Amino acid sequence: MAKKASVDKDTCISCGLCTGLCSDAFVIGEDGKSEVVLADGIVPEALEAAVEDAAAQCPVQAIKVE
Ligand code: SF4
């Protein structure tokens, strides 16, 4: 089953790491916080490794992949 990614904006500290690792999935929004740009948050297989890497490396664990 496809995985779904989300960012908890209350937790995100706007470090930019996730957007650097996977700009196809994450962008910094107008509020300065990261957000997922994938339709419905659904992670295409080709981006799965990069998205999971970003989730693992986020310094405040704001990215959820489930
Ligand atoms: S890596 Fe985490 S803290 Fe940094 S911008 Fe992305 S979601 Fe926010």
PDB file of C-alpha atoms and ligand atoms in Angstrom:
ATOM      1  CA  MET A   1       0.000   0.000   0.000  1.00  0.00           C
ATOM      2  CA  ALA A   2       1.223   3.501  -0.791  1.00  0.00           C
ATOM      3  CA  LYS A   3       2.619   5.486   2.072  1.00  0.00           C
ATOM      4  CA  LYS A   4       1.342   8.862   3.118  1.00  0.00           C
ATOM      5  CA  ALA A   5       3.521  11.726   4.301  1.00  0.00           C
ATOM      6  CA  SER A   6       2.603  14.678   6.476  1.00  0.00           C
ATOM      7  CA  VAL A   7       4.363  17.473   8.333  1.00  0.00           C
ATOM      8  CA  ASP A   8       3.375  18.688  11.774  1.00  0.00           C
ATOM      9  CA  LYS A   9       3.759  22.426  11.281  1.00  0.00           C
ATOM     10  CA  ASP A  10       3.602  23.109  15.019  1.00  0.00           C
ATOM     11  CA  THR A  11       6.720  21.002  15.445  1.00  0.00           C
ATOM     12  CA  CYS A  12       8.647  22.024  12.288  1.00  0.00           C
ATOM     13  CA  ILE A  13      11.489  24.457  12.996  1.00  0.00           C
ATOM     14  CA  SER A  14      11.921  25.499   9.337  1.00  0.00           C
ATOM     15  CA  CYS A  15      15.430  24.078   9.056  1.00  0.00           C
ATOM     16  CA  GLY A  16      15.011  23.267   5.353  1.00  0.00           C
ATOM     17  CA  LEU A  17      16.581  19.838   5.574  1.00  0.00           C
ATOM     18  CA  CYS A  18      13.613  17.953   4.135  1.00  0.00           C
ATOM     19  CA  THR A  19      13.202  20.327   1.201  1.00  0.00           C
ATOM     20  CA  GLY A  20      16.913  19.917   0.466  1.00  0.00           C
ATOM     21  CA  LEU A  21      16.668  16.142   0.579  1.00  0.00           C
ATOM     22  CA  CYS A  22      13.468  15.812  -1.413  1.00  0.00           C
ATOM     23  CA  SER A  23      12.192  18.970  -3.072  1.00  0.00           C
ATOM     24  CA  ASP A  24       9.673  16.896  -5.055  1.00  0.00           C
ATOM     25  CA  ALA A  25       7.828  16.112  -1.833  1.00  0.00           C
ATOM     26  CA  PHE A  26       8.491  19.038   0.533  1.00  0.00           C
ATOM     27  CA  VAL A  27       8.433  22.809   0.107  1.00  0.00           C
ATOM     28  CA  ILE A  28       8.686  25.615   2.604  1.00  0.00           C
ATOM     29  CA  GLY A  29       5.275  27.274   2.630  1.00  0.00           C
ATOM     30  CA  GLU A  30       4.377  30.919   3.007  1.00  0.00           C
ATOM     31  CA  ASP A  31       4.327  30.447   6.771  1.00  0.00           C
ATOM     32  CA  GLY A  32       7.974  29.397   6.662  1.00  0.00           C
ATOM     33  CA  LYS A  33       7.137  25.831   7.632  1.00  0.00           C
ATOM     34  CA  SER A  34       7.608  22.732   5.546  1.00  0.00           C
ATOM     35  CA  GLU A  35       4.634  21.183   3.820  1.00  0.00           C
ATOM     36  CA  VAL A  36       4.025  18.143   1.675  1.00  0.00           C
ATOM     37  CA  VAL A  37       3.277  18.975  -1.953  1.00  0.00           C
ATOM     38  CA  LEU A  38       2.250  15.479  -3.014  1.00  0.00           C
ATOM     39  CA  ALA A  39      -1.408  15.003  -3.928  1.00  0.00           C
ATOM     40  CA  ASP A  40      -3.167  13.756  -0.773  1.00  0.00           C
ATOM     41  CA  GLY A  41       0.286  13.237   0.739  1.00  0.00           C
ATOM     42  CA  ILE A  42       0.592   9.981  -1.168  1.00  0.00           C
ATOM     43  CA  VAL A  43       4.259   9.134  -1.687  1.00  0.00           C
ATOM     44  CA  PRO A  44       5.082   7.731  -5.148  1.00  0.00           C
ATOM     45  CA  GLU A  45       7.364   4.695  -4.986  1.00  0.00           C
ATOM     46  CA  ALA A  46      10.189   6.618  -6.657  1.00  0.00           C
ATOM     47  CA  LEU A  47      10.243   9.136  -3.797  1.00  0.00           C
ATOM     48  CA  GLU A  48       9.728   6.709  -0.941  1.00  0.00           C
ATOM     49  CA  ALA A  49      13.392   6.357   0.030  1.00  0.00           C
ATOM     50  CA  ALA A  50      14.011  10.118  -0.046  1.00  0.00           C
ATOM     51  CA  VAL A  51      10.868  10.897   1.952  1.00  0.00           C
ATOM     52  CA  GLU A  52      11.710   8.276   4.567  1.00  0.00           C
ATOM     53  CA  ASP A  53      15.245   9.628   4.731  1.00  0.00           C
ATOM     54  CA  ALA A  54      13.903  13.128   5.342  1.00  0.00           C
ATOM     55  CA  ALA A  55      11.568  11.825   8.045  1.00  0.00           C
ATOM     56  CA  ALA A  56      14.441  10.019   9.739  1.00  0.00           C
ATOM     57  CA  GLN A  57      16.720  13.046   9.584  1.00  0.00           C
ATOM     58  CA  CYS A  58      14.264  15.778  10.557  1.00  0.00           C
ATOM     59  CA  PRO A  59      15.792  17.152  13.767  1.00  0.00           C
ATOM     60  CA  VAL A  60      12.429  17.449  15.514  1.00  0.00           C
ATOM     61  CA  GLN A  61      10.624  14.410  14.034  1.00  0.00           C
ATOM     62  CA  ALA A  62       7.962  16.608  12.444  1.00  0.00           C
ATOM     63  CA  ILE A  63       7.561  14.369   9.389  1.00  0.00           C
ATOM     64  CA  LYS A  64       5.267  11.402   9.605  1.00  0.00           C
ATOM     65  CA  VAL A  65       5.276   8.634   7.002  1.00  0.00           C
ATOM     66  CA  GLU A  66       2.632   5.959   7.455  1.00  0.00           C
TER      67      GLU A  66
HETATM   68  S1  SF4 B   1      13.366  18.713   8.291  1.00  0.00           S
HETATM   69 FE1  SF4 B   1      11.750  18.844   9.839  1.00  0.00          FE
HETATM   70  S2  SF4 B   1      12.122  20.764  10.920  1.00  0.00           S
HETATM   71 FE2  SF4 B   1      13.305  20.843   9.035  1.00  0.00          FE
HETATM   72  S3  SF4 B   1      11.972  21.940   7.580  1.00  0.00           S
HETATM   73 FE3  SF4 B   1      11.616  19.725   7.323  1.00  0.00          FE
HETATM   74  S4  SF4 B   1       9.861  19.238   8.672  1.00  0.00           S
HETATM   75 FE4  SF4 B   1      10.686  21.228   9.296  1.00  0.00          FE
END
